[in-house]
C-alpha positions as a LaTeX table, in Angstrom:
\begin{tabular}{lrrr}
\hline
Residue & $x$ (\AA) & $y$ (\AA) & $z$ (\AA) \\
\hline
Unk1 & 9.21 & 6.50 & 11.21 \\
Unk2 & 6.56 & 8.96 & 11.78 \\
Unk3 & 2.83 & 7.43 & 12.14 \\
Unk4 & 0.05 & 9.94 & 10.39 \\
Unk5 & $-3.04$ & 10.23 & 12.12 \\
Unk6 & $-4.93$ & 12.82 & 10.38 \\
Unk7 & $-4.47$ & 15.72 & 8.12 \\
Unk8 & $-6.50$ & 19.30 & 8.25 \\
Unk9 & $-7.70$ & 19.35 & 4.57 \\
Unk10 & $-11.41$ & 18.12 & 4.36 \\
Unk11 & $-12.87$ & 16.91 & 1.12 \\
Unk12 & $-16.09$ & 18.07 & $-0.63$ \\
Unk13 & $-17.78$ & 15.05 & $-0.98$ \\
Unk14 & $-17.81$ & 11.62 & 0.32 \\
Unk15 & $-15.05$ & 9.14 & $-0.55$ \\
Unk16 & $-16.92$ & 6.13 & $-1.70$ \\
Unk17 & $-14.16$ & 4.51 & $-3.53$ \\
Unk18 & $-11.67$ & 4.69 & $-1.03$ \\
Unk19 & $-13.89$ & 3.32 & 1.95 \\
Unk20 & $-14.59$ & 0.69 & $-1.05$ \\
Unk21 & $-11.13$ & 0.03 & $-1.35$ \\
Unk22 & $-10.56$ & $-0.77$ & 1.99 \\
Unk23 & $-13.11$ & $-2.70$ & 2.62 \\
Unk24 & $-12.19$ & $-4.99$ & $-0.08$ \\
Unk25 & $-9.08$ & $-5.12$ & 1.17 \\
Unk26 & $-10.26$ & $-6.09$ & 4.92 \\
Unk27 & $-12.73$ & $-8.72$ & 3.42 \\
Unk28 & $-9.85$ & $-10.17$ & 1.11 \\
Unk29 & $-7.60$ & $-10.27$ & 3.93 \\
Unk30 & $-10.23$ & $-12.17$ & 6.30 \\
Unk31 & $-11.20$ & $-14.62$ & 3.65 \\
Unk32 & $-7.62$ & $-15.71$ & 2.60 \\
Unk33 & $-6.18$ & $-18.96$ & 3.67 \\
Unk34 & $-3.92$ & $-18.36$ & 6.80 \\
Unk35 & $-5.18$ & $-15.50$ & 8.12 \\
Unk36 & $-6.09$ & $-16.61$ & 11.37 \\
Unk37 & $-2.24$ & $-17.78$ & 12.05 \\
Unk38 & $-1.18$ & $-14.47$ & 11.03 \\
Unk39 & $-3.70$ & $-12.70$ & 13.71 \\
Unk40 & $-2.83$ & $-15.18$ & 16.21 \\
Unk41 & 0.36 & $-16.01$ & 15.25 \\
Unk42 & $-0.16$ & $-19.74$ & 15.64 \\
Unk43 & $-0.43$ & $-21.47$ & 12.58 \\
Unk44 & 0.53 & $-25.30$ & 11.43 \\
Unk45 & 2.11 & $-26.56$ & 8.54 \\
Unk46 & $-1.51$ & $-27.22$ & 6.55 \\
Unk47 & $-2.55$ & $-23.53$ & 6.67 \\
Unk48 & 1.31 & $-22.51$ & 5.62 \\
Unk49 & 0.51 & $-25.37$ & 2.89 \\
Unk50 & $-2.83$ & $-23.60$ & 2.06 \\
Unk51 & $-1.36$ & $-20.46$ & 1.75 \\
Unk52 & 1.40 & $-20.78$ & $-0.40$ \\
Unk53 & $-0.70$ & $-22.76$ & $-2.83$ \\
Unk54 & $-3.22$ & $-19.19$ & $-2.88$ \\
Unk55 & $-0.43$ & $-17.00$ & $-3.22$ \\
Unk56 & 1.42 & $-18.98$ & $-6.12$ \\
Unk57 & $-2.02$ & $-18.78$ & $-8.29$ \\
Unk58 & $-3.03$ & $-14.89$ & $-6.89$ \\
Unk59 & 0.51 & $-13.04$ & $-6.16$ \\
Unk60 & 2.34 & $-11.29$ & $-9.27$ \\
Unk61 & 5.72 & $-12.53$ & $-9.37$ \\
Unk62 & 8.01 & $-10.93$ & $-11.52$ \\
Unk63 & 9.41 & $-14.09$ & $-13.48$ \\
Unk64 & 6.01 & $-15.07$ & $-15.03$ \\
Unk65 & 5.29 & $-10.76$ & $-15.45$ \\
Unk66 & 8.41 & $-10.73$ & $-17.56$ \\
Unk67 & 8.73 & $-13.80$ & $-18.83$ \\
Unk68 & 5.19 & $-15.46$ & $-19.24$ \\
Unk69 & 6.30 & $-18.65$ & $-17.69$ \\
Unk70 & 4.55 & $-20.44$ & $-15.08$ \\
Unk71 & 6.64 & $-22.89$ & $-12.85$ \\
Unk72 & 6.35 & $-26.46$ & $-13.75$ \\
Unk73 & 5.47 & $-27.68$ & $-9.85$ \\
Unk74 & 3.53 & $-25.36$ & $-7.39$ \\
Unk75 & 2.15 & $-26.06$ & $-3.89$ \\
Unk76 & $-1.07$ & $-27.97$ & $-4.38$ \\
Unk77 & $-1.65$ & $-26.78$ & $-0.40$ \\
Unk78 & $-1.34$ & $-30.16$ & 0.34 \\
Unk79 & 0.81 & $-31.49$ & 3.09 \\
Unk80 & 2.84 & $-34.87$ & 2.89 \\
Unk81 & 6.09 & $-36.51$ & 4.37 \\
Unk82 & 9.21 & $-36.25$ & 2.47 \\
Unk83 & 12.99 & $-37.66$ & 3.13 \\
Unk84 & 13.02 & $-34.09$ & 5.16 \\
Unk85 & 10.01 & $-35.04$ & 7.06 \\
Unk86 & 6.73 & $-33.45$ & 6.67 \\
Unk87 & 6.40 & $-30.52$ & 3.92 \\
Unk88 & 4.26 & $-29.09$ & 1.61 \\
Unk89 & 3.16 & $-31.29$ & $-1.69$ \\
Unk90 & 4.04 & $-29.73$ & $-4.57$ \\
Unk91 & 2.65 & $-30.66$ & $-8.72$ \\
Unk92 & 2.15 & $-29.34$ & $-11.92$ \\
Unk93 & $-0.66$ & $-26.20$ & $-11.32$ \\
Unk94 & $-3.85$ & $-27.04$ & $-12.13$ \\
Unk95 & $-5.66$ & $-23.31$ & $-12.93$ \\
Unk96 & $-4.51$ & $-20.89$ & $-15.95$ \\
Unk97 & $-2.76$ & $-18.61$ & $-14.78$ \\
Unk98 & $-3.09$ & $-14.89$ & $-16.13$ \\
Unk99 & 0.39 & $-12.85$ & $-15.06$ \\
Unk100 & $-1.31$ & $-9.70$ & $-16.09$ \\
Unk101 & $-4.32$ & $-10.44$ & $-14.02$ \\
Unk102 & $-2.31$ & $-11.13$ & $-10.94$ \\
Unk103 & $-1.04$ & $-8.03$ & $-10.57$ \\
Unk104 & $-4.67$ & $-7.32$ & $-9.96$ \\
Unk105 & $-5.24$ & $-9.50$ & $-7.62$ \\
Unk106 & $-2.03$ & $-9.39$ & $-5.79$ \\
Unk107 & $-3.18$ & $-5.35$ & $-4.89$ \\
Unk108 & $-5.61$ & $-7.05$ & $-2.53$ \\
Unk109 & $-3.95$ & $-9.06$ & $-0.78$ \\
Unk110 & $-1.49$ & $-9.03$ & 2.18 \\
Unk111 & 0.83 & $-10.76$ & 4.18 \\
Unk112 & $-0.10$ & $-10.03$ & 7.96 \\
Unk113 & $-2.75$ & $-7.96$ & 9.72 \\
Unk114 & 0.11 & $-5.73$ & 10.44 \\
Unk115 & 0.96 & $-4.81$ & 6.54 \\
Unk116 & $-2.98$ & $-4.53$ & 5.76 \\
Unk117 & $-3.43$ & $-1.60$ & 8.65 \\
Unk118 & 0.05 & 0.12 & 7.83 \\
Unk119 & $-1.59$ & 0.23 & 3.95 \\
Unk120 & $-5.35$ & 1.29 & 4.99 \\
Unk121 & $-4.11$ & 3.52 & 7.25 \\
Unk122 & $-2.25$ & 5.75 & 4.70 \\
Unk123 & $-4.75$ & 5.19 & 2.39 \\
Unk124 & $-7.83$ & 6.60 & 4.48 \\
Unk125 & $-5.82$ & 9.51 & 5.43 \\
Unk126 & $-4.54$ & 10.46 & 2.14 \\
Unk127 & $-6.96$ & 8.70 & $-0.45$ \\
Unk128 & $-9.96$ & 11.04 & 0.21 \\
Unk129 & $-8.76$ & 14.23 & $-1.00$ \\
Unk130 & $-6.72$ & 12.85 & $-4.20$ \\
Unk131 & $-10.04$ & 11.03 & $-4.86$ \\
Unk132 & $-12.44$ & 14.18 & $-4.18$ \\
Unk133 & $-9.70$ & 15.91 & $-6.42$ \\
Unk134 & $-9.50$ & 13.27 & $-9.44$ \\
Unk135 & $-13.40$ & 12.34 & $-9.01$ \\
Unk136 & $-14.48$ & 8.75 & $-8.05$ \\
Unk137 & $-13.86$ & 7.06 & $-11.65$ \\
Unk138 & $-10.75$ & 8.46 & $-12.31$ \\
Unk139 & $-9.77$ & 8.05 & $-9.46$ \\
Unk140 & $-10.28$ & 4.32 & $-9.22$ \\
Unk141 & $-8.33$ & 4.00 & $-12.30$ \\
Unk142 & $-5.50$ & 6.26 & $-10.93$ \\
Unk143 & $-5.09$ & 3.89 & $-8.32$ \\
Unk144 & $-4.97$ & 0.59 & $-10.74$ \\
Unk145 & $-2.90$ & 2.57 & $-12.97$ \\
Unk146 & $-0.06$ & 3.36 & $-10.03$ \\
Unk147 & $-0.59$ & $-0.49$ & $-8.62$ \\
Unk148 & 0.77 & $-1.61$ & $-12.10$ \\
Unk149 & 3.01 & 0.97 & $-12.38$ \\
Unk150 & 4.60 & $-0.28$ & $-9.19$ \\
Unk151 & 4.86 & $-4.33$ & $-9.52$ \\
Unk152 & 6.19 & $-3.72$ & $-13.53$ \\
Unk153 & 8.41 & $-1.26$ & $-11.84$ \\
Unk154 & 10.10 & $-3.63$ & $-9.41$ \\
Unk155 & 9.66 & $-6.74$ & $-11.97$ \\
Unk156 & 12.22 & $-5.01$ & $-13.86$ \\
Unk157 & 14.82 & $-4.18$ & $-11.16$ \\
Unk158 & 14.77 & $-7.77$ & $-10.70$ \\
Unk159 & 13.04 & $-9.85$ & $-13.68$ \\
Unk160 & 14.69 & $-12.95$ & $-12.28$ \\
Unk161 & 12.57 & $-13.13$ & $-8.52$ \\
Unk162 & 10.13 & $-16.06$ & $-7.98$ \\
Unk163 & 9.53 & $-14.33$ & $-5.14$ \\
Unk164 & 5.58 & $-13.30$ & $-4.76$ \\
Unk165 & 4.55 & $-9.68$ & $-4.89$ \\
Unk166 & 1.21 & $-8.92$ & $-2.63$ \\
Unk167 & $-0.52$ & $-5.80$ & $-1.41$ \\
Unk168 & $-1.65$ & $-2.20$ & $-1.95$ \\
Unk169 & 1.51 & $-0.73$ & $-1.07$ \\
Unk170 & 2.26 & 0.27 & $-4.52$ \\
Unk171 & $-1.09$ & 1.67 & $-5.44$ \\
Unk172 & $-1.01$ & 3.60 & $-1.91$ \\
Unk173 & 2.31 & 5.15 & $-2.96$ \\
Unk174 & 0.85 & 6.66 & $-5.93$ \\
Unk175 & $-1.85$ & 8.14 & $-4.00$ \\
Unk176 & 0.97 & 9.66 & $-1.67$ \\
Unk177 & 2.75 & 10.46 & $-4.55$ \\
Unk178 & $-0.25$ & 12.55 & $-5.81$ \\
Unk179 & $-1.08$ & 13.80 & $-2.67$ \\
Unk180 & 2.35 & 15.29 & $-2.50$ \\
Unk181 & 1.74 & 17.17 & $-5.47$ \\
Unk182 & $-1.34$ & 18.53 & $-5.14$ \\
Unk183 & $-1.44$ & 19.82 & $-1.78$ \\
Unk184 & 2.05 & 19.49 & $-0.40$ \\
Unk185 & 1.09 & 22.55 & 2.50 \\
Unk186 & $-1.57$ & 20.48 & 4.11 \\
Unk187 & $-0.63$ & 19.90 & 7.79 \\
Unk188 & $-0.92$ & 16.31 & 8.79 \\
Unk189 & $-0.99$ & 15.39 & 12.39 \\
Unk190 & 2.08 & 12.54 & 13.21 \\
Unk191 & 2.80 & 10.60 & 15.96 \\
Unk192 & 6.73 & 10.96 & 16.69 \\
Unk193 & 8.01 & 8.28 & 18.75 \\
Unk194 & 10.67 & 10.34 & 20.83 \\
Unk195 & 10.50 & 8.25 & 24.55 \\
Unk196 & 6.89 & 8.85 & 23.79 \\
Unk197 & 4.75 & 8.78 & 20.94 \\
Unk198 & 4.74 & 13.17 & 20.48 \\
Unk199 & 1.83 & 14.62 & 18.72 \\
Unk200 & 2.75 & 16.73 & 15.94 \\
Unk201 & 1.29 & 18.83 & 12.87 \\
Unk202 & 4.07 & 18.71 & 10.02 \\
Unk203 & 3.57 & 19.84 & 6.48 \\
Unk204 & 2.51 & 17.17 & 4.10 \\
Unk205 & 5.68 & 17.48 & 2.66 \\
Unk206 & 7.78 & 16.81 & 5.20 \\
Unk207 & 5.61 & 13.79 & 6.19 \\
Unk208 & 5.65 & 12.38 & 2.65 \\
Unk209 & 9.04 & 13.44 & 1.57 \\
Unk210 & 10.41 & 11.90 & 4.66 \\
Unk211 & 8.52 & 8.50 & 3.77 \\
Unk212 & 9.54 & 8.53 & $-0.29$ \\
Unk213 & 13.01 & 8.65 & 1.14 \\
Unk214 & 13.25 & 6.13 & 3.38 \\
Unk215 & 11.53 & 3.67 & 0.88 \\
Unk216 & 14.18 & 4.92 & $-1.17$ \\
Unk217 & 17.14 & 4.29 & 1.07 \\
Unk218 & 15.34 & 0.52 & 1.71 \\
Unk219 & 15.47 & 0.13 & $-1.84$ \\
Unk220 & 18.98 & 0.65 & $-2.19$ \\
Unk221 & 19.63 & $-1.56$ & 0.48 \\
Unk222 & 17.50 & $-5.05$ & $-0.75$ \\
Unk223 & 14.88 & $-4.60$ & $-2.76$ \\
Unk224 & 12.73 & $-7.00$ & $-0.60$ \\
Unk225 & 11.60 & $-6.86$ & 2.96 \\
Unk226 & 12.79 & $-9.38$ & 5.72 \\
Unk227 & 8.80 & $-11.17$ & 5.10 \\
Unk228 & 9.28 & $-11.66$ & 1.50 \\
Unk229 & 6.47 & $-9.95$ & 0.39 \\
Unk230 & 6.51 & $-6.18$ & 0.21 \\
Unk231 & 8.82 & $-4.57$ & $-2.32$ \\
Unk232 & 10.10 & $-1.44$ & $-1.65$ \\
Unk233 & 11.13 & $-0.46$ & $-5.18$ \\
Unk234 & 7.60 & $-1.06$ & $-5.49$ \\
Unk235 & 6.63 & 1.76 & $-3.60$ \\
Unk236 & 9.52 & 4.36 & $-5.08$ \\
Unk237 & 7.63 & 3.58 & $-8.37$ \\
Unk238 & 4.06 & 3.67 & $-7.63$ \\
Unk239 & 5.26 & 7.17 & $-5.71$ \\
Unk240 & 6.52 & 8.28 & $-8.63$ \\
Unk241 & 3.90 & 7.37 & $-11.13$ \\
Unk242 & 1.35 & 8.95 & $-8.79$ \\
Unk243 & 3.38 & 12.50 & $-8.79$ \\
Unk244 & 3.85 & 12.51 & $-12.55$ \\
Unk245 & 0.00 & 11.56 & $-12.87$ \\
Unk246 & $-1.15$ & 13.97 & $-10.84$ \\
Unk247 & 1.09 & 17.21 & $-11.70$ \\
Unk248 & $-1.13$ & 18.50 & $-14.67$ \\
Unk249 & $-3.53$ & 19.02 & $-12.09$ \\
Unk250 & $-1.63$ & 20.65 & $-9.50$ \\
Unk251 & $-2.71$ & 24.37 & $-10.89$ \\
Unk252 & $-6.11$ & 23.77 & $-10.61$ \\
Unk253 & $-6.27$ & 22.51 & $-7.12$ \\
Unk254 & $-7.56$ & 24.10 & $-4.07$ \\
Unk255 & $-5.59$ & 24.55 & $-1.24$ \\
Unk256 & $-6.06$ & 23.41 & 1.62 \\
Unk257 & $-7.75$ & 25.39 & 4.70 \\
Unk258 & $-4.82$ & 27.29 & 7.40 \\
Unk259 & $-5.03$ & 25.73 & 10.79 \\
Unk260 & $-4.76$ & 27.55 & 13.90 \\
Unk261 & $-3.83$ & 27.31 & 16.97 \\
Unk262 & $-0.34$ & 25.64 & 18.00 \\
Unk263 & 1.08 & 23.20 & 16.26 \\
Unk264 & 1.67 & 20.39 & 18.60 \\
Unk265 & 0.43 & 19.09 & 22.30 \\
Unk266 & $-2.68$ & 18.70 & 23.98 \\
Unk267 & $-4.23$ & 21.97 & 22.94 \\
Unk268 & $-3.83$ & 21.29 & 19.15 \\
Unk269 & $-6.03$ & 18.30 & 19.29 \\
Unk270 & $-9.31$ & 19.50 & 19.59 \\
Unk271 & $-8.91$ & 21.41 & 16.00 \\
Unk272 & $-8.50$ & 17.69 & 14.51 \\
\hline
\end{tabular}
């Protein structure tokens, strides 16, 4: 897997929504239950508890999306001893839940520090110029739009799953999915771990093309990942609704600027 760094194609004006959205993201992240176990990786059974309980009343699962029915007993993010020893509590949920809603609130949040900085990564490299291209409102809705796009998208792959959806992966797909179509010769500077991490300054093409198609070889393969929580047949939709968004507007679009100089090793860098 390639690792973008940054890509020679500056915007006209300032990105507000897209530092906004990733803000939000880093202050949802910080303020949701079990965060500190997933930074240090020591966590006990009450924030576990805690957390399932959050993501049962916040995460979009695709039963309820489908289905509109909530679970009868829920983590209460309580902790108690059982015939199997000490476990979570679980009872009937005490808050309305809104399925629709959820999928709102699932887009911010995420299941390690390691899956928010893989998201806000791709998002501050790529989100600026499909936002300076779409304008700040539009493009705010874009990227609702595309997170939608992407849970419904896996919901109905597999309507069945209690299994909870959470993060901005989808919406971040469309926005690589539109930046693929409107400016698919912009070089993007990758890291290419070959013995060592090799600079290099690819096409955006090539960079995004490669990623659509190993999300779509994952997809194939299980729709989940091994943590449960990121759906990759949530991000071959959200990819895709993002491209077929954004190609009306792929005549009208700038390109970008030609770089110079050579295209990888220590010389290139100071053009970044």
């Amino acid at each position: 897997m390639v690792i973008p760094v940054h890509d020679v194609n500056p915007a006209r004006r300032t990105a507000w929504v897209t530092y906004a959205l990733i803000l939000a993201n880093v202050l949802v992240f910080l303020l949701t239950p079990g965060t500190a176990a997933s930074v240090t990786g020591e966590g006990g059974l009450a924030e576990l508890c805690r957390l399932q309980a959050f993501l049962d009343q916040y995460a979009a699962v695709p039963r309820e999306l489908l289905h509109h029915r909530l679970p009868g007993l829920v983590p209460t993010g309580d902790t108690g001893v059982g015939p199997q020893g000490p476990d979570c509590v679980v009872g009937p949920p005490d808050y309305d839940k809104s399925p629709e809603l959820s999928v709102l609130t699932a887009m911010f949040l995420h299941g390690g520090w390691l899956h928010l900085l893989g998201n806000m990564l791709f998002l501050w490299i790529f989100g600026n110029n499909v936002e300076d291209r779409l304008g700040h409102l539009r493009y705010l809705l874009f990227y609702g739009v595309c997170g939608y796009a992407a849970t419904y998208g896996f919901a109905l792959l597999d309507p069945d799953s209690g299994a909870p959806l959470i993060g901005a992966s989808g919406a971040v797909a469309g926005v690589l999915g539109a930046y693929l179509v409107l400016y698919p010769k912009a070089r993007v500077w990758v890291l290419v771990p070959f013995l060592i991490f090799l600079p290099l300054r690819l096409p955006a093409w090539i960079v995004l093309g490669f990623w659509f198609g190993l999300q779509a070889v994952y997809s194939s393969g299980g729709a989940v990942s091994a943590a449960g929580t990121v759906a990759y047949a949530a991000h071959v939709a959200g990819f895709v609704a993002g491209m077929l968004i954004a190609w009306p507007l792929r005549r009208g679009t700038p390109p970008p600027p030609e770089p110079g100089g050579p295209l990888f090793g220590r010389r290139a860098r100071p053009g970044w």
